[in-house]
Amino acid sequence: MKKILKLSSIAFLLFAGVACENDDQKIIQGKDAAELLAPVNGATYVLLPENAANEMTTFVWNHAEYTQQTSSNYEVQAAVAGTDFADVITLGSTQGIKFLKLTVEEMNGLMLNAGFTPYSEAEVDVRVKSSLGDNSEIVSYSNVITLKITPYSTELPKMYVVGNFLNSGGYGSDWTPANAVPIASSGFGETDFEGYVYFNQASFEYKFLPTNTGWDGDYGDNGDFAGVLLQTEEFNCVGTGAGYYRVKADTDALTYSITPTDWGIVGAATPGGWDNSTALTYNASSKKWTGVVTLTAGEFKFRANNQWTINLGGDSDGDGSMNYDGPNLSVGAAGTYNVELDLSNPRAYTYSVTAQ
């Protein structure tokens, strides 16, 4: 009787071993989940663009242990605090390595892609998910820590100009918010919006929108038509004379203005020297001022209305775009050049001078 029991036990163990091997190891259970050690719970991070390349933090954890000696895969996960990871944000993953370093720029990008609001502090839960080798069904989760993170945006805040001028000139349909022309402020929290709009009607009407998705919160004129904005019981702003206008609006001071502009190139390198601009022509399809100009080696700038009140030169603040009253530009050799000035992206103005 004892021999029969012993043989039965051996047979059961052999069967169990075969079953484990043929069941993709689904019954192997984790002994100890990974433990997230750093950063500390409650740590606060205010992300800044000037620190983009710097390390924000390094997530460090202990290895998860399993009954089988197989390399563990790790995924650092985040989610809105208190949501029990209903929508997981993957911060990064490693294989057998128990730390993950993220730069300020990397974390900021992850936050923005997940829909967090720039310059607004968000509470984020973080945990480490571990899995065994190639078997994704054997998983465990670490302890959860909560971080306070404030992301940033390098995109300037925008308003939008909508009106009857949108029915032609490459802008789209009449009074459609989605086709409104953007103007931008000088930075986050600033209300000094500016940009350029091609009003293609002899008599035109327009308004200002906080977004290009609808009419909520739109601004118009207070009824005096003297450049004062109003949000309730407002009138359409009006103008006469088709042309290319510099548009400004301040939602704090509640003021707005439009200035007609005709752009040209001026300077020692140009036919008119520093006294007379060589005119460029606006192309409504490309939204650029263009011209073929004979230049000599020397310096030049762009200016509006053959005056110095509005002029654009080189990048003086390191943002990669032209600046008002910026440094002189230059061309290295005499020749015939195709000159283009692009003011269609508010506060991100660019130019090109290409030899023919």
Short mmCIF file of C-alpha atoms in Angstrom, two decimals:
data_model
loop_
_atom_site.label_atom_id
_atom_site.label_comp_id
_atom_site.label_asym_id
_atom_site.label_seq_id
_atom_site.Cartn_x
_atom_site.Cartn_y
_atom_site.Cartn_z
CA MET A 1 0.00 0.00 0.00
CA LYS A 2 2.83 2.39 0.88
CA LYS A 3 4.56 1.67 -2.44
CA ILE A 4 1.39 2.45 -4.39
CA LEU A 5 1.01 5.79 -2.62
CA LYS A 6 4.63 6.70 -3.26
CA LEU A 7 4.36 5.86 -6.96
CA SER A 8 1.15 7.85 -7.22
CA SER A 9 2.84 10.89 -5.63
CA ILE A 10 5.75 10.71 -8.04
CA ALA A 11 3.39 10.46 -11.00
CA PHE A 12 1.44 13.50 -9.76
CA LEU A 13 4.62 15.57 -9.40
CA LEU A 14 5.77 14.61 -12.89
CA PHE A 15 2.37 15.56 -14.29
CA ALA A 16 2.42 18.87 -12.46
CA GLY A 17 5.90 19.66 -13.82
CA VAL A 18 4.83 18.97 -17.38
CA ALA A 19 1.69 21.05 -16.89
CA CYS A 20 3.77 24.05 -15.73
CA GLU A 21 6.05 23.83 -18.74
CA ASN A 22 3.14 23.56 -21.19
CA ASP A 23 1.07 26.36 -19.66
CA ASP A 24 3.50 29.21 -20.42
CA GLN A 25 4.35 29.42 -16.72
CA LYS A 26 1.04 31.14 -15.94
CA ILE A 27 0.93 29.63 -12.43
CA ILE A 28 4.31 31.07 -11.36
CA GLN A 29 3.58 33.78 -8.82
CA GLY A 30 5.70 36.76 -7.76
CA LYS A 31 7.27 36.51 -4.33
CA ASP A 32 7.92 40.24 -3.76
CA ALA A 33 6.83 43.21 -5.84
CA ALA A 34 9.28 45.97 -6.71
CA GLU A 35 9.54 48.75 -4.12
CA LEU A 36 9.71 52.32 -5.43
CA LEU A 37 12.37 54.09 -3.36
CA ALA A 38 12.88 57.45 -5.06
CA PRO A 39 11.82 60.15 -5.48
CA VAL A 40 10.19 60.70 -2.11
CA ASN A 41 6.44 60.73 -1.81
CA GLY A 42 5.10 64.29 -2.09
CA ALA A 43 8.08 65.70 -4.02
CA THR A 44 7.30 68.90 -5.94
CA TYR A 45 8.69 69.82 -9.36
CA VAL A 46 8.20 73.08 -11.24
CA LEU A 47 9.40 72.44 -14.81
CA LEU A 48 11.03 75.35 -16.67
CA PRO A 49 12.05 75.59 -20.35
CA GLU A 50 15.49 76.94 -19.47
CA ASN A 51 16.17 73.67 -17.61
CA ALA A 52 14.89 71.42 -20.41
CA ALA A 53 18.10 69.38 -20.74
CA ASN A 54 18.59 68.95 -16.99
CA GLU A 55 17.62 65.84 -15.06
CA MET A 56 14.22 66.21 -13.42
CA THR A 57 14.46 63.08 -11.31
CA THR A 58 15.56 59.45 -11.32
CA PHE A 59 13.02 56.80 -10.35
CA VAL A 60 14.74 54.07 -8.31
CA TRP A 61 13.26 50.79 -7.10
CA ASN A 62 14.23 47.41 -5.65
CA HIS A 63 14.13 44.36 -7.88
CA ALA A 64 10.95 42.32 -7.94
CA GLU A 65 11.58 38.68 -6.99
CA TYR A 66 9.95 35.65 -8.59
CA THR A 67 10.12 31.93 -7.88
CA GLN A 68 11.90 31.48 -11.21
CA GLN A 69 15.25 33.14 -11.96
CA THR A 70 14.31 35.14 -15.04
CA SER A 71 15.13 38.77 -15.89
CA SER A 72 12.32 41.16 -14.91
CA ASN A 73 10.84 43.85 -17.14
CA TYR A 74 9.89 47.15 -15.54
CA GLU A 75 7.52 49.90 -16.63
CA VAL A 76 7.25 53.15 -14.68
CA GLN A 77 3.62 54.22 -14.83
CA ALA A 78 1.85 57.45 -13.89
CA ALA A 79 -1.75 58.62 -13.69
CA VAL A 80 -3.84 61.46 -12.34
CA ALA A 81 -3.71 61.16 -8.55
CA GLY A 82 -6.61 59.28 -7.00
CA THR A 83 -7.82 57.63 -10.22
CA ASP A 84 -6.39 54.16 -9.43
CA PHE A 85 -4.44 54.28 -12.71
CA ALA A 86 -7.58 54.25 -14.84
CA ASP A 87 -5.62 55.95 -17.64
CA VAL A 88 -1.98 54.91 -17.49
CA ILE A 89 0.82 57.18 -18.70
CA THR A 90 3.99 55.20 -19.44
CA LEU A 91 7.01 57.22 -18.31
CA GLY A 92 9.55 54.65 -19.51
CA SER A 93 10.59 51.01 -19.30
CA THR A 94 13.72 48.98 -18.57
CA GLN A 95 14.79 45.34 -18.60
CA GLY A 96 16.58 44.15 -15.49
CA ILE A 97 17.57 47.72 -14.62
CA LYS A 98 16.07 49.24 -11.49
CA PHE A 99 16.19 52.97 -12.29
CA LEU A 100 14.83 55.36 -14.89
CA LYS A 101 16.14 58.90 -15.41
CA LEU A 102 13.96 61.57 -17.01
CA THR A 103 14.97 65.05 -18.11
CA VAL A 104 12.80 68.11 -17.58
CA GLU A 105 11.97 68.16 -21.30
CA GLU A 106 11.05 64.47 -21.37
CA MET A 107 8.72 64.73 -18.38
CA ASN A 108 7.21 67.95 -19.68
CA GLY A 109 6.44 66.31 -23.03
CA LEU A 110 4.81 63.35 -21.31
CA MET A 111 2.68 65.67 -19.18
CA LEU A 112 1.51 67.76 -22.14
CA ASN A 113 0.77 64.70 -24.29
CA ALA A 114 -1.36 63.36 -21.45
CA GLY A 115 -3.42 66.55 -21.42
CA PHE A 116 -2.11 68.30 -18.30
CA THR A 117 -2.46 72.09 -18.31
CA PRO A 118 0.75 74.15 -18.66
CA TYR A 119 1.70 76.27 -15.63
CA SER A 120 -0.88 74.49 -13.45
CA GLU A 121 0.29 72.16 -10.68
CA ALA A 122 -0.92 68.58 -11.10
CA GLU A 123 -0.82 65.71 -8.63
CA VAL A 124 0.41 62.51 -10.27
CA ASP A 125 0.52 58.99 -8.87
CA VAL A 126 3.54 56.89 -9.88
CA ARG A 127 4.19 53.15 -9.57
CA VAL A 128 6.42 50.46 -11.10
CA LYS A 129 4.91 47.55 -12.97
CA SER A 130 7.13 44.45 -13.18
CA SER A 131 6.68 41.39 -15.34
CA LEU A 132 8.60 38.12 -15.67
CA GLY A 133 10.69 37.69 -18.82
CA ASP A 134 8.55 37.31 -21.92
CA ASN A 135 5.49 36.32 -19.91
CA SER A 136 3.37 39.46 -19.71
CA GLU A 137 0.70 37.68 -17.64
CA ILE A 138 2.92 37.41 -14.57
CA VAL A 139 2.92 40.93 -13.19
CA SER A 140 3.15 42.80 -9.92
CA TYR A 141 2.97 46.46 -8.92
CA SER A 142 5.06 48.48 -6.53
CA ASN A 143 3.92 50.91 -3.88
CA VAL A 144 2.48 54.20 -5.16
CA ILE A 145 4.00 57.64 -4.59
CA THR A 146 2.38 60.97 -5.42
CA LEU A 147 4.31 63.80 -7.07
CA LYS A 148 3.31 67.43 -7.66
CA ILE A 149 4.43 68.54 -11.13
CA THR A 150 3.93 71.85 -12.94
CA PRO A 151 4.57 71.55 -16.71
CA TYR A 152 5.30 74.42 -19.08
CA SER A 153 4.56 75.29 -22.68
CA THR A 154 6.83 76.95 -25.22
CA GLU A 155 3.83 77.75 -27.42
CA LEU A 156 2.63 81.32 -27.08
CA PRO A 157 -1.00 81.83 -26.01
CA LYS A 158 -3.24 82.79 -28.93
CA MET A 159 -6.42 84.62 -29.82
CA TYR A 160 -8.16 84.44 -33.18
CA VAL A 161 -9.53 87.05 -35.59
CA VAL A 162 -12.74 86.05 -37.37
CA GLY A 163 -14.84 88.02 -39.82
CA ASN A 164 -16.31 88.49 -43.27
CA PHE A 165 -12.81 88.65 -44.79
CA LEU A 166 -12.53 84.87 -44.40
CA ASN A 167 -14.59 84.15 -47.50
CA SER A 168 -11.62 84.37 -49.88
CA GLY A 169 -7.89 84.90 -49.99
CA GLY A 170 -7.05 81.36 -48.90
CA TYR A 171 -8.48 81.60 -45.38
CA GLY A 172 -11.64 79.51 -45.72
CA SER A 173 -15.34 80.10 -45.08
CA ASP A 174 -17.12 83.26 -43.94
CA TRP A 175 -17.15 83.86 -40.13
CA THR A 176 -16.04 80.29 -39.38
CA PRO A 177 -14.07 80.10 -36.08
CA ALA A 178 -12.05 77.10 -37.23
CA ASN A 179 -10.62 79.24 -40.06
CA ALA A 180 -9.92 82.32 -37.94
CA VAL A 181 -6.46 83.91 -38.14
CA PRO A 182 -4.28 83.52 -35.01
CA ILE A 183 -2.56 86.34 -33.13
CA ALA A 184 -0.24 85.62 -30.18
CA SER A 185 0.79 87.18 -26.89
CA SER A 186 4.43 87.73 -25.91
CA GLY A 187 4.34 84.95 -23.31
CA PHE A 188 2.28 82.86 -20.92
CA GLY A 189 0.12 85.09 -18.72
CA GLU A 190 0.61 88.08 -21.02
CA THR A 191 -2.39 89.68 -22.71
CA ASP A 192 -0.64 91.69 -25.46
CA PHE A 193 -1.79 89.75 -28.54
CA GLU A 194 -0.37 90.61 -31.94
CA GLY A 195 -0.27 89.26 -35.48
CA TYR A 196 -0.94 90.04 -39.13
CA VAL A 197 -4.24 89.64 -40.95
CA TYR A 198 -5.04 90.06 -44.64
CA PHE A 199 -8.39 91.87 -44.79
CA ASN A 200 -9.42 91.34 -48.40
CA GLN A 201 -12.64 93.36 -48.33
CA ALA A 202 -13.00 97.08 -49.09
CA SER A 203 -15.25 97.23 -46.02
CA PHE A 204 -14.70 94.51 -43.45
CA GLU A 205 -16.05 93.41 -40.08
CA TYR A 206 -14.34 91.22 -37.52
CA LYS A 207 -14.23 90.04 -33.90
CA PHE A 208 -11.73 88.40 -31.55
CA LEU A 209 -12.12 84.84 -30.21
CA PRO A 210 -10.35 83.24 -27.21
CA THR A 211 -10.22 79.94 -29.16
CA ASN A 212 -10.92 78.85 -32.71
CA THR A 213 -13.40 76.18 -31.61
CA GLY A 214 -16.48 78.33 -31.02
CA TRP A 215 -17.96 81.69 -30.11
CA ASP A 216 -17.85 81.54 -26.30
CA GLY A 217 -16.16 84.59 -24.80
CA ASP A 218 -15.81 86.52 -28.07
CA TYR A 219 -14.70 90.18 -28.00
CA GLY A 220 -15.99 93.03 -30.12
CA ASP A 221 -16.17 96.81 -30.06
CA ASN A 222 -17.94 98.69 -27.27
CA GLY A 223 -19.90 100.72 -29.81
CA ASP A 224 -17.70 103.82 -29.91
CA PHE A 225 -15.46 102.27 -32.57
CA ALA A 226 -12.44 103.90 -30.98
CA GLY A 227 -10.46 100.74 -30.19
CA VAL A 228 -12.16 99.60 -26.96
CA LEU A 229 -12.95 95.88 -26.52
CA LEU A 230 -16.11 94.52 -24.93
CA GLN A 231 -17.29 90.96 -24.27
CA THR A 232 -20.99 91.46 -23.64
CA GLU A 233 -23.46 93.28 -25.90
CA GLU A 234 -20.53 94.07 -28.15
CA PHE A 235 -20.55 95.18 -31.79
CA ASN A 236 -18.54 93.86 -34.71
CA CYS A 237 -15.28 95.75 -35.18
CA VAL A 238 -15.17 97.49 -38.56
CA GLY A 239 -12.55 98.68 -41.02
CA THR A 240 -12.21 100.04 -44.54
CA GLY A 241 -9.53 99.51 -47.15
CA ALA A 242 -8.46 96.04 -48.18
CA GLY A 243 -4.91 95.25 -47.18
CA TYR A 244 -2.43 93.54 -44.89
CA TYR A 245 -2.83 94.76 -41.31
CA ARG A 246 -0.86 94.50 -38.09
CA VAL A 247 -3.53 93.60 -35.52
CA LYS A 248 -3.10 94.14 -31.78
CA ALA A 249 -5.47 93.32 -28.91
CA ASP A 250 -5.03 93.49 -25.14
CA THR A 251 -7.61 91.55 -23.15
CA ASP A 252 -6.48 93.14 -19.88
CA ALA A 253 -6.46 96.77 -21.03
CA LEU A 254 -9.46 95.96 -23.29
CA THR A 255 -7.97 97.75 -26.28
CA TYR A 256 -7.36 96.83 -29.92
CA SER A 257 -5.92 98.41 -33.05
CA ILE A 258 -5.21 97.63 -36.68
CA THR A 259 -2.45 99.24 -38.77
CA PRO A 260 -2.18 98.80 -42.55
CA THR A 261 1.27 97.64 -43.67
CA ASP A 262 3.08 97.40 -46.99
CA TRP A 263 6.43 95.70 -46.56
CA GLY A 264 9.75 96.23 -48.27
CA ILE A 265 13.47 95.56 -47.87
CA VAL A 266 15.84 98.41 -47.00
CA GLY A 267 19.55 98.85 -46.33
CA ALA A 268 23.01 99.23 -47.81
CA ALA A 269 22.58 95.98 -49.74
CA THR A 270 19.37 97.17 -51.44
CA PRO A 271 18.82 99.47 -54.45
CA GLY A 272 17.35 102.23 -52.26
CA GLY A 273 20.01 102.11 -49.55
CA TRP A 274 18.91 103.00 -46.03
CA ASP A 275 16.59 105.79 -47.20
CA ASN A 276 14.06 104.08 -49.48
CA SER A 277 12.54 100.62 -49.19
CA THR A 278 12.38 98.30 -52.17
CA ALA A 279 8.77 97.14 -52.22
CA LEU A 280 7.73 93.53 -51.83
CA THR A 281 4.39 92.09 -53.02
CA TYR A 282 1.96 90.17 -50.82
CA ASN A 283 0.99 86.71 -52.08
CA ALA A 284 -2.37 85.72 -50.54
CA SER A 285 -1.87 82.05 -51.45
CA SER A 286 1.52 81.59 -49.80
CA LYS A 287 0.79 84.28 -47.15
CA LYS A 288 4.25 85.74 -47.79
CA TRP A 289 5.69 89.04 -48.98
CA THR A 290 7.92 88.29 -51.96
CA GLY A 291 10.11 89.98 -54.52
CA VAL A 292 13.08 89.47 -56.83
CA VAL A 293 15.68 92.04 -55.79
CA THR A 294 19.19 92.85 -57.01
CA LEU A 295 21.39 93.09 -53.93
CA THR A 296 25.01 93.96 -53.23
CA ALA A 297 27.04 92.50 -50.39
CA GLY A 298 25.98 94.31 -47.25
CA GLU A 299 23.33 94.76 -44.58
CA PHE A 300 19.56 95.12 -44.77
CA LYS A 301 16.32 94.96 -42.80
CA PHE A 302 12.60 94.71 -43.48
CA ARG A 303 10.26 97.59 -42.74
CA ALA A 304 6.63 98.56 -43.26
CA ASN A 305 5.24 101.58 -45.09
CA ASN A 306 8.70 102.88 -46.07
CA GLN A 307 9.16 104.09 -42.48
CA TRP A 308 11.05 102.93 -39.40
CA THR A 309 8.03 102.77 -37.07
CA ILE A 310 7.58 99.05 -37.80
CA ASN A 311 10.76 97.23 -38.78
CA LEU A 312 12.10 93.71 -38.40
CA GLY A 313 15.70 92.56 -38.05
CA GLY A 314 17.53 89.52 -36.75
CA ASP A 315 16.90 87.33 -33.71
CA SER A 316 17.86 89.37 -30.65
CA ASP A 317 16.28 87.20 -27.93
CA GLY A 318 17.33 83.70 -29.01
CA ASP A 319 13.86 82.40 -29.89
CA GLY A 320 14.75 81.68 -33.52
CA SER A 321 12.53 84.34 -35.09
CA MET A 322 12.91 87.92 -36.25
CA ASN A 323 12.48 90.80 -33.81
CA TYR A 324 11.16 94.33 -34.07
CA ASP A 325 14.12 96.75 -34.17
CA GLY A 326 16.35 93.66 -34.26
CA PRO A 327 19.97 93.66 -35.50
CA ASN A 328 20.75 94.22 -39.16
CA LEU A 329 20.66 91.23 -41.49
CA SER A 330 23.27 90.70 -44.21
CA VAL A 331 23.96 89.13 -47.59
CA GLY A 332 27.47 88.01 -48.44
CA ALA A 333 27.63 88.45 -52.21
CA ALA A 334 26.10 90.62 -54.92
CA GLY A 335 23.45 89.04 -57.10
CA THR A 336 19.79 88.65 -57.89
CA TYR A 337 17.83 87.21 -55.00
CA ASN A 338 14.36 85.87 -54.32
CA VAL A 339 13.32 87.61 -51.09
CA GLU A 340 10.52 86.27 -48.87
CA LEU A 341 9.10 87.61 -45.62
CA ASP A 342 6.68 85.34 -43.72
CA LEU A 343 4.52 87.01 -41.06
CA SER A 344 1.78 84.37 -41.05
CA ASN A 345 2.90 82.77 -37.76
CA PRO A 346 2.27 85.35 -35.02
CA ARG A 347 5.47 86.44 -33.21
CA ALA A 348 7.43 83.76 -35.10
CA TYR A 349 8.38 85.85 -38.11
CA THR A 350 10.89 84.51 -40.63
CA TYR A 351 12.54 85.47 -43.90
CA SER A 352 14.65 83.96 -46.67
CA VAL A 353 17.02 85.48 -49.26
CA THR A 354 17.80 82.93 -51.96
CA ALA A 355 20.14 83.51 -54.92
CA GLN A 356 18.41 83.14 -58.30
#
